[in-house]
Coordinates of C-alpha atoms in Angstrom, one line a residue:
Chain A
M1 CA 147.3 68.9 141.8
I2 CA 149.3 66.3 139.9
A3 CA 152.8 67.3 138.9
I4 CA 154.4 65.8 135.8
I5 CA 158.0 66.3 136.3
D6 CA 159.5 67.9 133.2
Y7 CA 163.2 67.4 132.7
G8 CA 163.2 67.8 128.9
M9 CA 163.1 64.0 128.1
G10 CA 160.2 62.9 125.9
N11 CA 156.6 63.5 125.3
L12 CA 155.0 64.8 128.6
R13 CA 152.1 66.3 126.9
S14 CA 150.7 62.9 126.0
V15 CA 151.0 61.9 129.7
A16 CA 149.1 65.1 130.6
K17 CA 146.4 64.5 128.2
A18 CA 145.9 60.9 129.1
L19 CA 145.6 61.8 132.8
E20 CA 143.0 64.4 131.9
A21 CA 141.2 61.8 129.9
A22 CA 141.3 59.5 132.9
G23 CA 139.6 62.2 134.9
A24 CA 142.4 64.3 136.4
K25 CA 141.2 67.9 136.9
N26 CA 144.5 69.7 137.7
V27 CA 147.5 68.5 135.9
K28 CA 150.7 70.6 135.6
V29 CA 153.8 69.8 133.5
T30 CA 156.5 71.5 135.5
S31 CA 160.2 71.6 136.3
S32 CA 159.7 73.8 139.4
P33 CA 160.9 72.2 142.7
A34 CA 158.5 74.4 144.5
L35 CA 155.5 73.2 142.5
I36 CA 156.6 69.6 142.8
S37 CA 156.8 70.0 146.6
K38 CA 153.2 71.4 146.6
A39 CA 151.8 68.7 144.3
N40 CA 149.5 65.9 145.9
K41 CA 150.8 63.3 143.2
L42 CA 153.9 63.0 141.2
V43 CA 154.5 61.5 137.8
L44 CA 158.0 60.9 136.4
P45 CA 157.8 60.0 132.7
G46 CA 160.5 60.2 130.1
V47 CA 162.0 58.3 127.2
G48 CA 165.7 58.2 126.0
A49 CA 169.0 57.8 127.7
M50 CA 169.6 57.6 131.5
Q51 CA 172.8 59.5 131.4
E52 CA 171.2 62.5 129.7
A53 CA 168.2 62.2 132.0
M54 CA 170.4 62.4 135.2
R55 CA 172.3 65.3 133.8
E56 CA 169.0 67.2 133.1
L57 CA 167.6 66.3 136.6
R58 CA 170.8 67.6 138.2
K59 CA 170.8 70.8 136.2
L60 CA 167.3 71.6 137.1
R61 CA 167.9 70.7 140.7
L62 CA 165.1 68.1 140.7
I63 CA 167.0 65.2 142.3
E64 CA 166.5 66.4 146.0
V65 CA 162.8 67.2 145.6
I66 CA 162.1 63.8 144.0
K67 CA 163.9 61.9 146.7
K68 CA 162.2 63.9 149.4
N69 CA 158.7 63.3 148.1
I70 CA 158.8 59.9 146.4
F71 CA 157.5 57.9 149.4
I72 CA 155.3 60.7 150.9
K73 CA 153.1 61.2 147.8
P74 CA 151.6 58.8 145.3
F75 CA 154.2 58.4 142.7
L76 CA 154.0 57.0 139.1
G77 CA 157.1 56.3 137.1
I78 CA 156.8 55.6 133.4
C79 CA 159.5 54.0 131.1
L80 CA 162.7 56.0 131.8
G81 CA 160.9 57.1 135.0
L82 CA 161.1 53.5 136.1
Q83 CA 164.7 52.9 135.1
L84 CA 165.8 56.2 136.9
L85 CA 164.7 54.8 140.2
F86 CA 167.5 52.2 140.3
T87 CA 171.2 52.4 141.3
E88 CA 173.0 51.9 138.0
S89 CA 172.7 51.3 134.3
E90 CA 174.7 49.6 131.6
E91 CA 173.6 52.4 129.2
G92 CA 176.7 54.3 127.8
G93 CA 179.1 52.6 130.1
K94 CA 178.1 52.7 133.7
V95 CA 175.7 55.4 134.7
G96 CA 174.2 56.1 138.1
G97 CA 170.5 56.6 138.5
L98 CA 168.6 58.1 141.4
G99 CA 169.3 55.0 143.5
I100 CA 165.9 54.8 145.2
F101 CA 166.0 51.1 144.8
K102 CA 169.0 48.7 144.5
G103 CA 169.2 47.2 141.1
R104 CA 170.6 47.4 137.6
V105 CA 169.2 48.5 134.3
K106 CA 170.3 46.2 131.5
R107 CA 170.2 46.1 127.8
F108 CA 168.3 43.3 126.0
S109 CA 170.3 40.6 124.4
H110 CA 171.7 41.3 121.0
Q111 CA 170.0 38.1 119.9
L112 CA 166.6 39.9 120.1
K113 CA 165.3 42.7 118.0
V114 CA 166.1 45.8 120.0
P115 CA 164.3 48.2 120.8
H116 CA 161.4 46.1 122.1
I117 CA 158.7 48.0 120.4
G118 CA 155.0 47.2 120.4
W119 CA 152.2 45.6 122.5
N120 CA 153.2 43.0 124.9
Q121 CA 151.4 41.2 127.8
V122 CA 152.0 41.8 131.5
K123 CA 151.8 39.0 134.1
L124 CA 150.5 40.1 137.5
K125 CA 152.7 39.0 140.3
T126 CA 150.0 38.2 142.8
Q127 CA 152.3 36.6 145.4
D128 CA 155.3 38.0 147.3
P129 CA 158.3 35.7 147.7
G130 CA 156.9 34.5 151.1
G131 CA 153.8 33.2 149.2
R132 CA 151.4 35.7 150.6
R133 CA 148.8 37.1 148.3
Q134 CA 149.3 40.7 147.2
E135 CA 146.8 43.2 145.8
C136 CA 148.2 46.0 143.8
F137 CA 146.1 49.2 143.9
M138 CA 147.3 50.2 140.5
L139 CA 146.2 47.0 138.8
K140 CA 142.6 47.0 139.9
A141 CA 140.4 45.8 137.0
I142 CA 143.4 45.1 134.9
P143 CA 143.2 41.4 133.8
D144 CA 146.2 39.1 133.9
N145 CA 148.1 39.0 130.5
S146 CA 146.7 42.4 129.4
Y147 CA 148.5 44.1 126.5
F148 CA 150.4 47.4 127.0
Y149 CA 152.5 49.4 124.7
F150 CA 156.3 49.2 125.1
C151 CA 159.1 51.0 123.4
H152 CA 162.6 50.6 125.1
S153 CA 165.9 48.9 124.8
Y154 CA 166.8 48.5 128.5
Y155 CA 164.9 46.8 131.5
V156 CA 165.3 46.9 135.2
V157 CA 166.5 44.1 137.4
P158 CA 165.6 44.9 141.0
E159 CA 167.7 43.4 143.8
D160 CA 164.6 43.2 146.0
K161 CA 162.3 40.8 144.2
S162 CA 159.3 41.8 146.3
L163 CA 159.2 45.1 144.4
I164 CA 158.1 43.3 141.3
A165 CA 154.4 43.8 140.4
L166 CA 154.4 42.9 136.8
T167 CA 156.6 40.8 134.4
T168 CA 156.7 40.5 130.7
D169 CA 158.3 38.0 128.3
Y170 CA 160.7 39.3 125.7
G171 CA 163.4 36.6 125.2
I172 CA 163.6 36.6 129.0
E173 CA 161.0 37.3 131.7
F174 CA 161.8 40.9 132.7
T175 CA 160.3 43.3 135.3
S176 CA 157.7 45.4 133.6
G177 CA 156.2 47.1 136.8
I178 CA 157.2 47.6 140.4
R179 CA 155.4 48.8 143.4
R180 CA 156.2 49.8 147.0
D181 CA 153.5 51.4 149.1
N182 CA 152.0 54.3 147.0
L183 CA 154.8 54.1 144.4
F184 CA 154.2 52.3 141.2
A185 CA 156.5 52.5 138.1
C186 CA 156.1 50.7 134.8
Q187 CA 158.2 50.1 131.7
F188 CA 155.3 50.4 129.3
H189 CA 153.4 53.6 128.4
P190 CA 149.9 53.7 130.0
E191 CA 149.4 57.0 128.1
K192 CA 149.8 55.1 124.9
S193 CA 148.0 51.9 125.8
Q194 CA 144.4 52.8 124.9
R195 CA 141.6 51.7 127.2
L196 CA 143.6 49.7 129.8
G197 CA 146.2 52.3 130.0
L198 CA 143.6 54.9 130.9
R199 CA 142.2 52.4 133.5
L200 CA 145.7 52.2 135.1
L201 CA 145.9 56.0 135.2
E202 CA 142.3 56.1 136.8
N203 CA 143.6 53.8 139.5
F204 CA 146.4 56.2 140.2
L205 CA 143.9 59.1 140.4
K206 CA 141.9 57.3 143.0
L207 CA 144.9 57.0 145.4
Chain B
M1 CA 154.2 37.6 123.9
L2 CA 155.1 40.6 121.8
S3 CA 152.3 41.0 119.3
K4 CA 152.5 41.9 115.6
R5 CA 151.3 45.4 115.0
I6 CA 148.6 46.5 112.4
I7 CA 149.2 50.1 111.5
P8 CA 146.9 52.3 109.5
C9 CA 148.9 55.0 107.7
L10 CA 147.5 58.4 107.1
D11 CA 149.1 60.4 104.3
V12 CA 148.4 64.0 105.3
K13 CA 148.4 66.8 102.8
D14 CA 147.5 70.4 103.9
G15 CA 145.9 68.9 107.0
R16 CA 143.8 66.4 105.3
V17 CA 144.1 62.6 104.9
V18 CA 144.7 61.7 101.2
K19 CA 145.5 58.6 99.3
G20 CA 147.2 58.0 95.9
V21 CA 148.2 55.1 93.8
K22 CA 152.1 54.6 93.3
F23 CA 152.7 58.0 95.0
L24 CA 150.4 59.8 92.5
K25 CA 146.7 60.7 92.0
L26 CA 145.6 61.9 95.4
K27 CA 142.0 61.5 96.7
D28 CA 140.6 63.0 99.9
A29 CA 140.0 60.5 102.7
G30 CA 139.0 62.7 105.6
D31 CA 140.0 64.6 108.7
P32 CA 143.0 63.2 110.4
V33 CA 141.7 63.5 114.0
E34 CA 138.3 61.9 113.0
V35 CA 140.1 59.1 111.1
S36 CA 142.4 58.5 114.0
K37 CA 139.6 58.2 116.5
R38 CA 137.9 55.6 114.3
Y39 CA 141.2 53.5 114.3
E40 CA 141.5 53.8 118.0
D41 CA 138.0 52.3 118.4
E42 CA 139.0 49.5 116.1
E43 CA 142.1 48.9 118.3
A44 CA 144.7 49.6 115.7
D45 CA 148.1 49.1 117.3
E46 CA 149.7 52.4 116.1
L47 CA 149.2 55.1 113.7
V48 CA 151.7 56.5 111.1
F49 CA 151.2 60.0 109.7
L50 CA 153.2 60.9 106.7
D51 CA 153.2 64.6 105.8
I52 CA 153.4 64.5 102.1
T53 CA 153.3 68.3 101.5
A54 CA 156.1 68.9 103.9
S55 CA 157.1 72.3 102.4
A56 CA 158.6 74.6 105.1
E57 CA 155.5 76.8 105.4
N58 CA 153.3 73.7 106.0
R59 CA 155.3 72.3 108.9
K60 CA 152.9 74.1 111.3
I61 CA 149.9 72.4 109.8
I62 CA 151.2 68.9 110.6
L63 CA 152.3 70.0 114.1
D64 CA 148.8 71.0 114.8
V65 CA 147.3 67.8 113.3
V66 CA 149.7 65.8 115.6
R67 CA 148.8 67.9 118.6
R68 CA 145.0 67.5 118.1
T69 CA 145.4 63.8 117.5
A70 CA 147.5 63.2 120.5
Q71 CA 144.8 65.0 122.6
N72 CA 142.2 62.6 121.4
V73 CA 143.7 59.2 120.9
F74 CA 145.9 57.3 123.3
M75 CA 148.0 55.1 121.2
P76 CA 151.5 55.3 119.7
L77 CA 151.9 57.9 116.8
T78 CA 154.8 57.9 114.4
V79 CA 155.1 61.0 112.2
G80 CA 157.3 61.6 109.2
G81 CA 157.6 63.5 106.0
G82 CA 159.9 66.5 105.5
V83 CA 161.9 66.0 108.7
R84 CA 165.1 67.8 108.1
D85 CA 167.0 68.3 111.4
L86 CA 166.9 67.9 115.1
S87 CA 164.6 70.8 115.7
D88 CA 162.0 69.3 113.4
I89 CA 162.3 66.1 115.4
R90 CA 161.9 67.9 118.7
A91 CA 158.9 69.9 117.5
L92 CA 157.1 66.7 116.4
L93 CA 157.9 64.9 119.7
N94 CA 156.7 67.8 121.7
A95 CA 153.5 67.9 119.7
G96 CA 152.8 64.4 120.7
A97 CA 154.6 62.1 118.3
D98 CA 156.2 59.0 119.9
K99 CA 158.4 58.3 117.0
V100 CA 159.6 60.3 114.0
S101 CA 160.5 58.8 110.7
I102 CA 163.3 60.3 108.5
N103 CA 163.7 59.6 104.9
T104 CA 165.3 62.0 102.5
A105 CA 167.3 63.9 105.1
A106 CA 168.9 60.6 106.4
L107 CA 170.1 59.8 103.0
K108 CA 171.5 63.2 102.4
N109 CA 173.0 63.4 105.8
P110 CA 173.3 59.9 107.5
A111 CA 174.8 61.6 110.6
L112 CA 171.3 63.0 111.4
I113 CA 170.2 59.4 112.4
K114 CA 173.2 59.1 114.7
K115 CA 172.6 62.6 116.3
A116 CA 168.9 62.1 116.6
S117 CA 169.2 58.7 118.2
D118 CA 171.9 59.9 120.6
K119 CA 169.7 62.8 121.5
F120 CA 166.2 61.3 121.8
G121 CA 166.9 57.6 122.0
S122 CA 166.9 55.0 119.2
Q123 CA 163.4 54.0 120.3
C124 CA 161.9 57.1 118.7
I125 CA 163.9 57.2 115.5
V126 CA 162.4 55.4 112.5
A127 CA 164.3 55.2 109.2
A128 CA 161.8 55.3 106.3
I129 CA 163.1 53.6 103.1
D130 CA 161.2 53.8 99.8
A131 CA 162.6 51.0 97.5
K132 CA 162.0 49.9 94.0
K133 CA 163.5 47.1 92.0
A134 CA 166.3 48.6 90.0
A135 CA 165.1 49.5 86.5
G136 CA 166.8 48.2 83.4
R137 CA 168.4 45.3 85.3
R138 CA 167.4 41.7 85.2
P139 CA 166.7 40.7 88.8
Q140 CA 169.3 37.9 88.8
A141 CA 171.8 39.9 86.7
A142 CA 174.2 40.7 89.5
G143 CA 173.6 37.3 91.2
K144 CA 170.9 38.7 93.4
T145 CA 167.9 41.0 93.3
F146 CA 168.6 44.6 93.8
W147 CA 166.2 47.3 95.2
E148 CA 167.1 50.9 94.8
V149 CA 166.4 53.5 97.5
Y150 CA 164.4 56.5 96.3
I151 CA 164.0 59.8 98.1
N152 CA 161.9 63.0 97.7
G153 CA 158.7 61.1 98.0
G154 CA 159.7 58.5 95.5
R155 CA 160.8 61.0 92.8
T156 CA 164.6 60.7 93.0
P157 CA 166.6 57.4 92.6
T158 CA 169.8 57.3 94.7
G159 CA 171.6 54.3 93.3
L160 CA 171.8 52.9 96.8
D161 CA 171.0 49.3 97.6
A162 CA 168.0 49.2 100.1
V163 CA 169.4 46.2 102.0
K164 CA 172.7 47.8 102.5
W165 CA 171.1 51.1 103.5
A166 CA 168.9 49.3 106.0
R167 CA 172.0 47.9 107.6
Q168 CA 173.7 51.2 107.7
V169 CA 170.7 53.0 109.4
E170 CA 170.7 50.3 112.0
K171 CA 174.4 50.9 112.7
L172 CA 173.7 54.6 112.9
G173 CA 171.1 54.0 115.6
A174 CA 167.7 53.9 114.0
G175 CA 165.3 52.0 116.2
E176 CA 163.0 50.8 113.5
I177 CA 162.6 50.6 109.7
L178 CA 159.6 51.6 107.8
L179 CA 160.1 49.8 104.4
T180 CA 157.8 50.8 101.5
S181 CA 157.8 49.0 98.2
M182 CA 157.2 51.5 95.5
D183 CA 156.5 48.7 93.0
Y184 CA 153.6 47.4 95.1
D185 CA 152.3 50.6 96.8
G186 CA 148.7 51.1 96.0
T187 CA 148.4 48.1 93.7
K188 CA 146.7 45.9 96.4
C189 CA 148.4 42.7 95.0
G190 CA 150.2 42.0 98.3
Y191 CA 153.4 43.2 100.0
D192 CA 156.7 42.8 98.4
L193 CA 157.7 39.7 100.2
E194 CA 161.1 39.3 98.6
L195 CA 162.1 42.8 99.6
T196 CA 160.7 42.5 103.0
K197 CA 162.5 39.3 103.6
A198 CA 165.8 40.6 102.3
V199 CA 165.7 43.4 104.8
T200 CA 164.3 41.5 107.9
S201 CA 167.0 38.9 107.5
S202 CA 169.7 41.6 107.4
V203 CA 168.9 43.7 110.4
N204 CA 168.1 43.2 114.0
I205 CA 165.7 46.1 114.6
P206 CA 161.9 45.9 114.1
L207 CA 160.5 46.4 110.6
I208 CA 157.2 47.8 109.4
A209 CA 156.2 46.5 106.0
S210 CA 154.4 48.9 103.7
G211 CA 153.0 49.0 100.2
G212 CA 150.6 46.6 98.5
A213 CA 148.2 45.3 101.0
G214 CA 145.0 44.2 99.3
R215 CA 143.6 41.2 101.2
K216 CA 143.8 39.7 104.7
E217 CA 146.1 37.0 103.4
D218 CA 148.7 39.6 102.4
F219 CA 149.1 40.7 106.1
Y220 CA 149.3 37.1 107.2
T221 CA 152.1 36.3 104.6
V222 CA 154.2 39.4 105.4
L223 CA 154.0 38.9 109.1
T224 CA 154.9 35.3 109.0
Q225 CA 157.0 34.4 105.8
G226 CA 158.2 38.1 105.5
R227 CA 159.1 38.1 109.2
A228 CA 157.8 41.8 109.5
D229 CA 157.0 43.0 113.0
A230 CA 154.3 45.2 111.8
A231 CA 152.2 45.7 108.7
L232 CA 151.0 49.0 107.4
A233 CA 148.2 49.9 105.1
A234 CA 146.3 53.0 104.1
S235 CA 143.5 53.0 101.5
L236 CA 142.3 49.5 102.5
F237 CA 141.4 50.8 106.0
H238 CA 140.4 54.4 105.1
Y239 CA 137.7 53.3 102.5
Q240 CA 136.7 50.5 105.0
E241 CA 137.2 47.7 102.5
L242 CA 138.7 45.9 105.5
T243 CA 138.4 46.9 109.1
V244 CA 141.3 46.6 111.5
K245 CA 139.1 44.7 113.8
E246 CA 138.2 42.1 111.2
L247 CA 141.7 41.8 110.1
K248 CA 143.0 41.2 113.6
G249 CA 140.5 38.6 114.3
Y250 CA 141.5 36.8 111.1
L251 CA 145.2 36.9 111.9
K252 CA 144.6 35.7 115.5
K253 CA 142.6 32.7 114.2
R254 CA 145.5 31.8 112.0
G255 CA 147.9 31.7 114.9
V256 CA 149.6 35.1 114.5
A257 CA 150.4 36.9 117.8
I258 CA 147.9 39.7 117.7
R259 CA 146.4 41.9 120.4
C260 CA 142.6 41.7 120.3

């Protein structure tokens, strides 16, 4: 069973439908810690503000169960579900995230049109900082420079650069995807990215 | 590189896609879910649904249309028409809309944009602006051209300057502007370039240009000279006078950043 973690932020139904279209048989949108503990795979989606998201996660007692399971089960974070993994955000003053990884969530420069809305390309980081070649399970059959759908005002800056799986250009080159073991999180919306988005979700199902 | 978006617009009335000229004379253009699937096949970048019935008793119909569409197509959906309050926005987002556009209600109550963007995030709040060159005034009379904002589906003039209103909605937290030229809508003689430029050069949020697309060149002009981030059209695509695919190929060849 795949649990889509519901904390009242954004359009979870689209994520569920897209996973089903990618071949998932048993998808549950849930805010039950018990069900999340039982799931084989976890998806943390979400759009909107980090502060509100953390408040909801706390209220629903989801923080512990996420932290406990995040490296045990295949995990997919989408959009706010990527940003939440980091230690702090500039959004609305300084806001703390889940702190799974060290790093900051920053707002795009005021010189750019913000939000960054639309289809942009992702560059695959095929080498780690040591120059060794990496293969990312989630990016199988996704060509370099493929387009995905973005809709956000903030982006993540991981301290540990070896987390970075994808980057995208928007005024600057920002991190659009991270990976660590069976964890993958992206700034774009695979559930809204047509054919290639579904392919990425298929890769997640194969884990 | 961020690509420019090509967006088919589906005007939905009582659960069917319709299309009129200058906001009048409606013709049936098909089932919204079927039409959406065709656009997904053509790799349209996004879909906009405008519920033009939008009476209270019909809210359920558009929610059902959005729900069925979001089940069948996996691309961004923007939905507007008759959105009055936060609960309307939440219902649409829950049904599968990614962005909600607000028009009349925002003008009557600008705080709605602020509240909605605080609650759901700027990225899902679109301010829809219907504008028309102010009647009875010579364009240069006041030293510059003036476009007046209309509400209630283009029936009620407000006296407000569209460019000023665009700046205000940005300040209130809107994440995008959907700008429709009422003078050009349905005429197929090209987007209102002057109006589009006036707004894009005044705000720093993305803008979708709407109203007047007739030829491939019109899209090129509004996305380059007009500096629009996206171009929207309805009848041109519905009646297959131009396919999204053909248009995107053309724009790419002319050097516009396009996903195809």
